[in-house]
C-alpha positions as YAML, in Angstrom:
chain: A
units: angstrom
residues:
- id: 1
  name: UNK
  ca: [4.08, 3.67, 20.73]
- id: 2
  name: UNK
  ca: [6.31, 0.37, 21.48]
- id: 3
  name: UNK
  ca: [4.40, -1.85, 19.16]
- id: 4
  name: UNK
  ca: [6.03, -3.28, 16.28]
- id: 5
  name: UNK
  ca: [5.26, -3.22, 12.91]
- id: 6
  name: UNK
  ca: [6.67, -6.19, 10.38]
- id: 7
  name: UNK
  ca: [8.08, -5.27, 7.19]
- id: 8
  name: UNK
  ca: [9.76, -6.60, 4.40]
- id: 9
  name: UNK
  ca: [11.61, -4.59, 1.49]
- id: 10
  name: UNK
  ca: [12.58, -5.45, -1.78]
- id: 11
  name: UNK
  ca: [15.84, -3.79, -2.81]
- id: 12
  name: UNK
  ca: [17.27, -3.51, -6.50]
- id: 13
  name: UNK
  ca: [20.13, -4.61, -7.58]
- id: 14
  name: UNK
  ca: [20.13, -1.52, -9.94]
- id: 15
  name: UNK
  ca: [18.30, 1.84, -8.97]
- id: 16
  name: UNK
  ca: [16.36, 3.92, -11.44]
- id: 17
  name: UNK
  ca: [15.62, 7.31, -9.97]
- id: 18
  name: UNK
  ca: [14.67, 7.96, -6.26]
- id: 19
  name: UNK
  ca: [11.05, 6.51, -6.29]
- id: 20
  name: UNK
  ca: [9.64, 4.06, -3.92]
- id: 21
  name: UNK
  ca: [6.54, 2.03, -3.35]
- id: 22
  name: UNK
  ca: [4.46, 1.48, -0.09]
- id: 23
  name: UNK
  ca: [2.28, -1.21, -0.79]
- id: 24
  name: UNK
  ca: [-0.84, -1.70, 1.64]
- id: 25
  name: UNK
  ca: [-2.85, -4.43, 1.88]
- id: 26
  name: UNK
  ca: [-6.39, -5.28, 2.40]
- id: 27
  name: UNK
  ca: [-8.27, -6.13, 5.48]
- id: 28
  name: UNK
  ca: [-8.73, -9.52, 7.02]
- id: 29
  name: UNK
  ca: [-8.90, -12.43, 4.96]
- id: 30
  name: UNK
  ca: [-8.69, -10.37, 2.09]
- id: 31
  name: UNK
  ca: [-5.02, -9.77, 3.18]
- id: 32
  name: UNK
  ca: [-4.46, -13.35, 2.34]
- id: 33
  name: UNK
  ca: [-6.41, -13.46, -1.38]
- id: 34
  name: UNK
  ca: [-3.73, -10.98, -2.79]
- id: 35
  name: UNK
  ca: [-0.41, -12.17, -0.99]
- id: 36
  name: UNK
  ca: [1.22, -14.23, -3.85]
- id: 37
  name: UNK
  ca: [0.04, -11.01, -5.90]
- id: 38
  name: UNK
  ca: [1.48, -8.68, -4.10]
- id: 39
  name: UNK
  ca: [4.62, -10.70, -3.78]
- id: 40
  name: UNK
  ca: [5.02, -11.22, -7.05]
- id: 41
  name: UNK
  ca: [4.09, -7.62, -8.11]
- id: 42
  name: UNK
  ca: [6.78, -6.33, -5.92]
- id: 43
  name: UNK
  ca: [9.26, -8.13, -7.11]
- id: 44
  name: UNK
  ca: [8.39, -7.18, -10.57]
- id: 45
  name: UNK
  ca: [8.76, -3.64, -9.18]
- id: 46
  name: UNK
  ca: [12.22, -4.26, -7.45]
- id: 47
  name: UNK
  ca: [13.49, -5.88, -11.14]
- id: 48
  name: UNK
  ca: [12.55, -2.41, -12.89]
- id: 49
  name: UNK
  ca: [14.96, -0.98, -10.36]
- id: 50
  name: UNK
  ca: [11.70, 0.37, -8.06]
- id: 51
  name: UNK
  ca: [12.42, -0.48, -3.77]
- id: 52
  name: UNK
  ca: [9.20, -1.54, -2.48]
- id: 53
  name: UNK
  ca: [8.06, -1.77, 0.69]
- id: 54
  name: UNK
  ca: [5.53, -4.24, 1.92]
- id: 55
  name: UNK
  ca: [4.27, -4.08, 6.05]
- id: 56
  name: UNK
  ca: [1.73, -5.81, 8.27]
- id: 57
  name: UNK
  ca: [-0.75, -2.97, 9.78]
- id: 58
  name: UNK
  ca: [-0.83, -3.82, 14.08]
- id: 59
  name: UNK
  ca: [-3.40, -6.13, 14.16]
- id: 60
  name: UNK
  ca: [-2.38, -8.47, 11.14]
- id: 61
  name: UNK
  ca: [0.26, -11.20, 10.46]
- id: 62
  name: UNK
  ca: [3.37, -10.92, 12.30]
- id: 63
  name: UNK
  ca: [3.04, -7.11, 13.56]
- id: 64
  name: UNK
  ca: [1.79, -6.34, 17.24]
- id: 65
  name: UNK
  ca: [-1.78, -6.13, 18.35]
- id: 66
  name: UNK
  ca: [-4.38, -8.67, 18.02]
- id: 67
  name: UNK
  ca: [-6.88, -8.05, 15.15]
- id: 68
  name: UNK
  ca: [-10.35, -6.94, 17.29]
- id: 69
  name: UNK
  ca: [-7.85, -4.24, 18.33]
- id: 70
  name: UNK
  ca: [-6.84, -2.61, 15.11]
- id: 71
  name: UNK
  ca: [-8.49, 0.81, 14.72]
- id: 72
  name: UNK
  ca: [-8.64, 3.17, 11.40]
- id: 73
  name: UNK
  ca: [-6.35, 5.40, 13.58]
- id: 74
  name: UNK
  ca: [-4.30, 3.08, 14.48]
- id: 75
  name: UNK
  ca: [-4.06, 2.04, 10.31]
- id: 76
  name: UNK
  ca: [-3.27, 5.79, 9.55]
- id: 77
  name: UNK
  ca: [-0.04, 5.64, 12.27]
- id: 78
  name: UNK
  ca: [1.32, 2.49, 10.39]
- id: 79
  name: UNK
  ca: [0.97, 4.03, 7.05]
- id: 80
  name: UNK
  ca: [2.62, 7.18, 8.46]
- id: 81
  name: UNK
  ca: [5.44, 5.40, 10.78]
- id: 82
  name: UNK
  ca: [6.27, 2.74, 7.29]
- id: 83
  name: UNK
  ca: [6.63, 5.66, 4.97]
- id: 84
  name: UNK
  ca: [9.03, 7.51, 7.05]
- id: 85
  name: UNK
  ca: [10.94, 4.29, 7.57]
- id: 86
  name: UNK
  ca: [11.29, 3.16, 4.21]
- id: 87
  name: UNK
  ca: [12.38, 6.75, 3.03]
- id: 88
  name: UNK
  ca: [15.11, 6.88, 5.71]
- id: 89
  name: UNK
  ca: [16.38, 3.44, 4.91]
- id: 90
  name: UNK
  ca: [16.26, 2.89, 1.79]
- id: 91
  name: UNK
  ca: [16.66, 7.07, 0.68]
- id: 92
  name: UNK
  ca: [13.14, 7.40, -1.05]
- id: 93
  name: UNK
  ca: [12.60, 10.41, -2.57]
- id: 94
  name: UNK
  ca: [9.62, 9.75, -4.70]
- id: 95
  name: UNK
  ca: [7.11, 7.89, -2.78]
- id: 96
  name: UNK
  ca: [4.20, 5.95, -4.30]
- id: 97
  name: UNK
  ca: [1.56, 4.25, -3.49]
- id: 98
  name: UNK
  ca: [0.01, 1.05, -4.12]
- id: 99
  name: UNK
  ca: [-3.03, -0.37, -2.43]
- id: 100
  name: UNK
  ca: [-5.60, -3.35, -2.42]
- id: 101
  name: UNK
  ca: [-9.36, -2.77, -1.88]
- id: 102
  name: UNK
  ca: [-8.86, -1.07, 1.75]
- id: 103
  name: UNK
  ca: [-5.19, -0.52, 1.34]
- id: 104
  name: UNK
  ca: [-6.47, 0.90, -1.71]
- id: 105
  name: UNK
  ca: [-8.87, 3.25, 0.08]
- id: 106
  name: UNK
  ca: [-6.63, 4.50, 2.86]
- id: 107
  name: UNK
  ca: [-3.85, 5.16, 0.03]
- id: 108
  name: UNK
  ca: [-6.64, 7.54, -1.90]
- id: 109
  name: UNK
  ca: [-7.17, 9.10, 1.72]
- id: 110
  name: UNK
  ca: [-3.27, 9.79, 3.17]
- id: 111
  name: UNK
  ca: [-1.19, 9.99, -0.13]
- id: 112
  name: UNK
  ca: [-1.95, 14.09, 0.03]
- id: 113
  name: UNK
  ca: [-0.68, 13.60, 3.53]
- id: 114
  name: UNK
  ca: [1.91, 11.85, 2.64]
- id: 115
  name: UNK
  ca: [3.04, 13.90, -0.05]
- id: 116
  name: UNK
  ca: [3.13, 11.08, -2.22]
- id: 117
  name: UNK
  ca: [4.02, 11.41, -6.38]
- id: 118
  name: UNK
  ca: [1.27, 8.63, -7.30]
- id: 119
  name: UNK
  ca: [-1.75, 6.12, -6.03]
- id: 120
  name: UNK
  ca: [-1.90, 2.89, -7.61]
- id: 121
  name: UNK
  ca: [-5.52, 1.23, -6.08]
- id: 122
  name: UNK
  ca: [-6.88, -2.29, -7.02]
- id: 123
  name: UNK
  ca: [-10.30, -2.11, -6.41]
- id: 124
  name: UNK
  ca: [-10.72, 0.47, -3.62]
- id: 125
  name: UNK
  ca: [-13.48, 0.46, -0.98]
- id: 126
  name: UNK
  ca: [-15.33, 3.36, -1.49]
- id: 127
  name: UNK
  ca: [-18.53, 2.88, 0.62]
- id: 128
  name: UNK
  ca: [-16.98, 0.87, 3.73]
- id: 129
  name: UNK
  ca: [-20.95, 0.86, 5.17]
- id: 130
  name: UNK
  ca: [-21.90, -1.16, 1.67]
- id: 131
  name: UNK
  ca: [-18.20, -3.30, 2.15]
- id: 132
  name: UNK
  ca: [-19.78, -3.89, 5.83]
- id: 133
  name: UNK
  ca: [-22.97, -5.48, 5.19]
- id: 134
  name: UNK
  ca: [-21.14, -7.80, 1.91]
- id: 135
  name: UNK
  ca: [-18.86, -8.80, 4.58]
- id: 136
  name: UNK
  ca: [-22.16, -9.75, 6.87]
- id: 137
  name: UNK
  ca: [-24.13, -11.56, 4.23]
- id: 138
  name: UNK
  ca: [-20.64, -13.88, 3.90]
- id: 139
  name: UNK
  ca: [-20.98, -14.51, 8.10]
- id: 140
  name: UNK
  ca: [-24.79, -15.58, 7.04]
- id: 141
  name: UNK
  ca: [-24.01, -17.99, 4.09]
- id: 142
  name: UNK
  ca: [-21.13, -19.28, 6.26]
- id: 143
  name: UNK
  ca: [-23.74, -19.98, 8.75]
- id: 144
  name: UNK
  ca: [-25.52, -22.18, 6.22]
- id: 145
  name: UNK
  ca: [-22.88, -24.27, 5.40]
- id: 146
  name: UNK
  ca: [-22.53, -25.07, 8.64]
- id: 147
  name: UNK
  ca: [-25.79, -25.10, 10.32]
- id: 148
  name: UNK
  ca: [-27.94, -25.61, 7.22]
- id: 149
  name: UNK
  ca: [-29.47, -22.25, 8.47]
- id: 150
  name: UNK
  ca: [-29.46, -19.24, 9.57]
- id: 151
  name: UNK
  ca: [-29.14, -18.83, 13.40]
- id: 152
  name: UNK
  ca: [-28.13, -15.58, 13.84]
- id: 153
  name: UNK
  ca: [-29.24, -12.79, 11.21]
- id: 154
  name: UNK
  ca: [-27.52, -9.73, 10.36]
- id: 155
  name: UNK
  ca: [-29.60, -7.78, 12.94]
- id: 156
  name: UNK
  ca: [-28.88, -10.20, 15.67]
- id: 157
  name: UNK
  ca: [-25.10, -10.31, 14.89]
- id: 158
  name: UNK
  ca: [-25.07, -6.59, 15.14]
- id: 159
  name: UNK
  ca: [-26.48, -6.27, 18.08]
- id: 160
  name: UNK
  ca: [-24.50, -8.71, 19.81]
- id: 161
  name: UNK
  ca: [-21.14, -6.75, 18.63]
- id: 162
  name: UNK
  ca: [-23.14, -3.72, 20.25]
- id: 163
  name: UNK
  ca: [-23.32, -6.18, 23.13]
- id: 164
  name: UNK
  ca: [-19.88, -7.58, 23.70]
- id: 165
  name: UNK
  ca: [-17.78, -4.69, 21.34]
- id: 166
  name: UNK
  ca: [-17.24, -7.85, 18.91]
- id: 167
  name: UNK
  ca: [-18.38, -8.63, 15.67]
- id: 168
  name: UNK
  ca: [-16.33, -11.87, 13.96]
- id: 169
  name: UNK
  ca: [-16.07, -12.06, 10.02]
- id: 170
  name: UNK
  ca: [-14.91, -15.25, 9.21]
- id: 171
  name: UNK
  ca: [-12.68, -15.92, 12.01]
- id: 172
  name: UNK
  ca: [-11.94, -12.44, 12.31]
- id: 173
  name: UNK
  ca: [-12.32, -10.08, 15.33]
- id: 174
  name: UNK
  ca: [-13.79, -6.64, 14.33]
- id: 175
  name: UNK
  ca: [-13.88, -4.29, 17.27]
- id: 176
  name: UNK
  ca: [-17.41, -2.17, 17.06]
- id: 177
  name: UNK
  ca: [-15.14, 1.16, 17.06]
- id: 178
  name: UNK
  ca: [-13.41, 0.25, 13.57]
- id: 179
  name: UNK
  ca: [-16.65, -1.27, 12.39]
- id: 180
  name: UNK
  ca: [-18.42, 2.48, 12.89]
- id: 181
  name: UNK
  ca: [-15.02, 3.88, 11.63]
- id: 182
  name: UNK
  ca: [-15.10, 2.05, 8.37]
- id: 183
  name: UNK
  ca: [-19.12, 2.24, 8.14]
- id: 184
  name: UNK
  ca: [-18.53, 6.07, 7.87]
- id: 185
  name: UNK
  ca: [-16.17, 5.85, 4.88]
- id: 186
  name: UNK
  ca: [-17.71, 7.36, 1.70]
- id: 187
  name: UNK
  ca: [-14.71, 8.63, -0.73]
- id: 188
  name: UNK
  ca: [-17.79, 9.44, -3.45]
- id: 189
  name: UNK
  ca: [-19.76, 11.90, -1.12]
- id: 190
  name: UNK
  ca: [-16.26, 13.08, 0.08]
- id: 191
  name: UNK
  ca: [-13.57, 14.23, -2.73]
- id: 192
  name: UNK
  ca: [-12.28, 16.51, -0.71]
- id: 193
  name: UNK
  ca: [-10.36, 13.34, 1.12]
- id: 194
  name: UNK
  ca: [-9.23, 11.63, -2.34]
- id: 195
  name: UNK
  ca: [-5.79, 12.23, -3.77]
- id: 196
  name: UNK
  ca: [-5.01, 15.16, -5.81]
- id: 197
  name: UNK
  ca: [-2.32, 13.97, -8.07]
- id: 198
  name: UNK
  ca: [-1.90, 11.27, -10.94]
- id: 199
  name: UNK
  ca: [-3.68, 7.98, -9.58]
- id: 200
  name: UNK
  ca: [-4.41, 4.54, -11.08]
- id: 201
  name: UNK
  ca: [-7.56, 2.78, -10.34]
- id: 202
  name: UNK
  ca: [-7.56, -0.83, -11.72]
- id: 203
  name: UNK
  ca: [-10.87, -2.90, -11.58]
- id: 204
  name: UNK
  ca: [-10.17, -6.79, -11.32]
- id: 205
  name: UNK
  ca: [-12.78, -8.57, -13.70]
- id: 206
  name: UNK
  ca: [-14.55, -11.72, -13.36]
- id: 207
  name: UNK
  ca: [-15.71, -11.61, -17.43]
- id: 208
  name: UNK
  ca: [-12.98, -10.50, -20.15]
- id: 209
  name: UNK
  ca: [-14.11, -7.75, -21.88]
- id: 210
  name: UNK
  ca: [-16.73, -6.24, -18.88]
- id: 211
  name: UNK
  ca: [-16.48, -2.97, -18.13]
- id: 212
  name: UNK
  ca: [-14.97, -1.74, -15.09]
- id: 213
  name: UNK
  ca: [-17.55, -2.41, -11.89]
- id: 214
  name: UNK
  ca: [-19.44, 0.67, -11.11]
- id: 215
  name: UNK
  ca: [-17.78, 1.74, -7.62]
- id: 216
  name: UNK
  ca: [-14.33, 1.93, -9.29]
- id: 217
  name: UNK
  ca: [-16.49, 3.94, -12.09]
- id: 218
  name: UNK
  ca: [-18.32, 6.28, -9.48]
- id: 219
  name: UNK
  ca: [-14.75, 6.69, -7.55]
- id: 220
  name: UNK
  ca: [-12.69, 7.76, -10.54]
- id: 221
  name: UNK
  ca: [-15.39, 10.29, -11.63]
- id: 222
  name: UNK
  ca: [-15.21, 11.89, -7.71]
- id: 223
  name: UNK
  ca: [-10.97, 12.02, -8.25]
- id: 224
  name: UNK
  ca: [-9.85, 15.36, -7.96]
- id: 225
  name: UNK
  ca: [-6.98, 14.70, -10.20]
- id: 226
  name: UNK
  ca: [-8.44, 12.25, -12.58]
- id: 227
  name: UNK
  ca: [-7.27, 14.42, -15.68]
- id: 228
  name: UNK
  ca: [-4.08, 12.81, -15.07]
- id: 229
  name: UNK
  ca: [-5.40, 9.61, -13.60]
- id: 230
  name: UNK
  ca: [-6.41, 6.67, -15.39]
- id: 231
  name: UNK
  ca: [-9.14, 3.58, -15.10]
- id: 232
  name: UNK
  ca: [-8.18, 0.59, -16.52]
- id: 233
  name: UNK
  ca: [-9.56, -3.44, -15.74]
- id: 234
  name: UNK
  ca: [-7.66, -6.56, -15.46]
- id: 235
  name: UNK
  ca: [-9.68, -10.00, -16.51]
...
């Protein structure tokens, strides 16, 4: 559409096989939490002889659009228009998938699309109307650091995005179209929309030996493929 999306690949020295991964990143300041991981995982992936792609959806970092004007359609095109890049350029065969918390999700959703060999998700969003009103309480503690109080609630913030189209989330635009977009989200009530083939759900932990959280529990269950998928947790 004329926009511009920014990428950056990571190219072997050595190739082993024709596979590829399109990584996809999370949303907002999320985005930033996992960038030296995501780097560094990457490059990992370009050592075993694995291309990798990393991109900036329209709306984030140094791609086109400001963020209030990002929508989930608009996320889907990028994910579409990057794969079809990186295969042309860099003669992908074998495309995978690798995603973090909303990357994550949107990997689970288009990899049958796609017609991607694998899903690698860290933490996926599976309810984006619960990952919504986490992302609201953070706007009201915020708002007592600040203030020392709460001045606008979560009812009052919604209605003003109703009001003006915006709702901010730490600094960050959300347009009320992508907000209802994401609120509607619900891979467990939805399997039909998950990936079919081999996927890897990892759950990041905040105790060493805790079990995996129960949305990355409740989302491998709904796989359709998860006979040849696999849960596992980091610490």
């Amino acid at each position: 559409s004329g926009e511009k999306i920014f990428t950056i690949t990571h190219r072997p020295e050595s190739r082993r096989g024709s596979g590829g991964v399109l990584m996809l990143h999370p949303f907002a300041e999320e985005k930033l939490w996992v960038g030296r991981a995501s780097t560094r995982l990457a490059r990992a992936l370009c050592e075993a002889g694995l291309p990798v792609m990393r991109f900036d959806h329209r709306g984030h970092g140094d791609s086109d659009r400001a963020h209030h004007e990002m929508t989930l359609s608009s996320m889907v095109e990028d994910i579409a228009a990057v794969a079809a890049r990186f295969r042309e350029t860099e003669g992908v065969g074998e495309l995978h998938l690798f995603g973090f918390r909303l990357g994550g999700t949107l990997a689970l959703r288009q990899a049958g699309e796609l017609g991607a060999a694998s899903v690698g998700a860290v933490n996926p969003i599976a309810a984006g109307g619960g990952y919504l009103m986490k992302a609201l309480r953070s706007n009201l503690t915020t708002q007592m650091g600040i203030y020392g109080e709460v001045r606008q609630d979560r009812e009052a913030l919604l209605a003003r995005m109703r009001e003006t189209g915006l709702l901010n989330l730490d600094g960050y635009h959300l347009g009320a179209g992508l907000f209802d977009e994401l609120s509607a989200i619900d891979l467990i009530a939805e399997p039909a929309s998950l990936f079919a083939g081999p996927s890897l759900l990892l759950s990041l932990l905040r105790r060493e030996g805790a079990p995996a959280d129960a949305e990355s529990r409740q989302l491998f269950a709904a796989l359709p493929g998860k006979e040849a998928s696999r849960l596992e947790t980091l610490f």
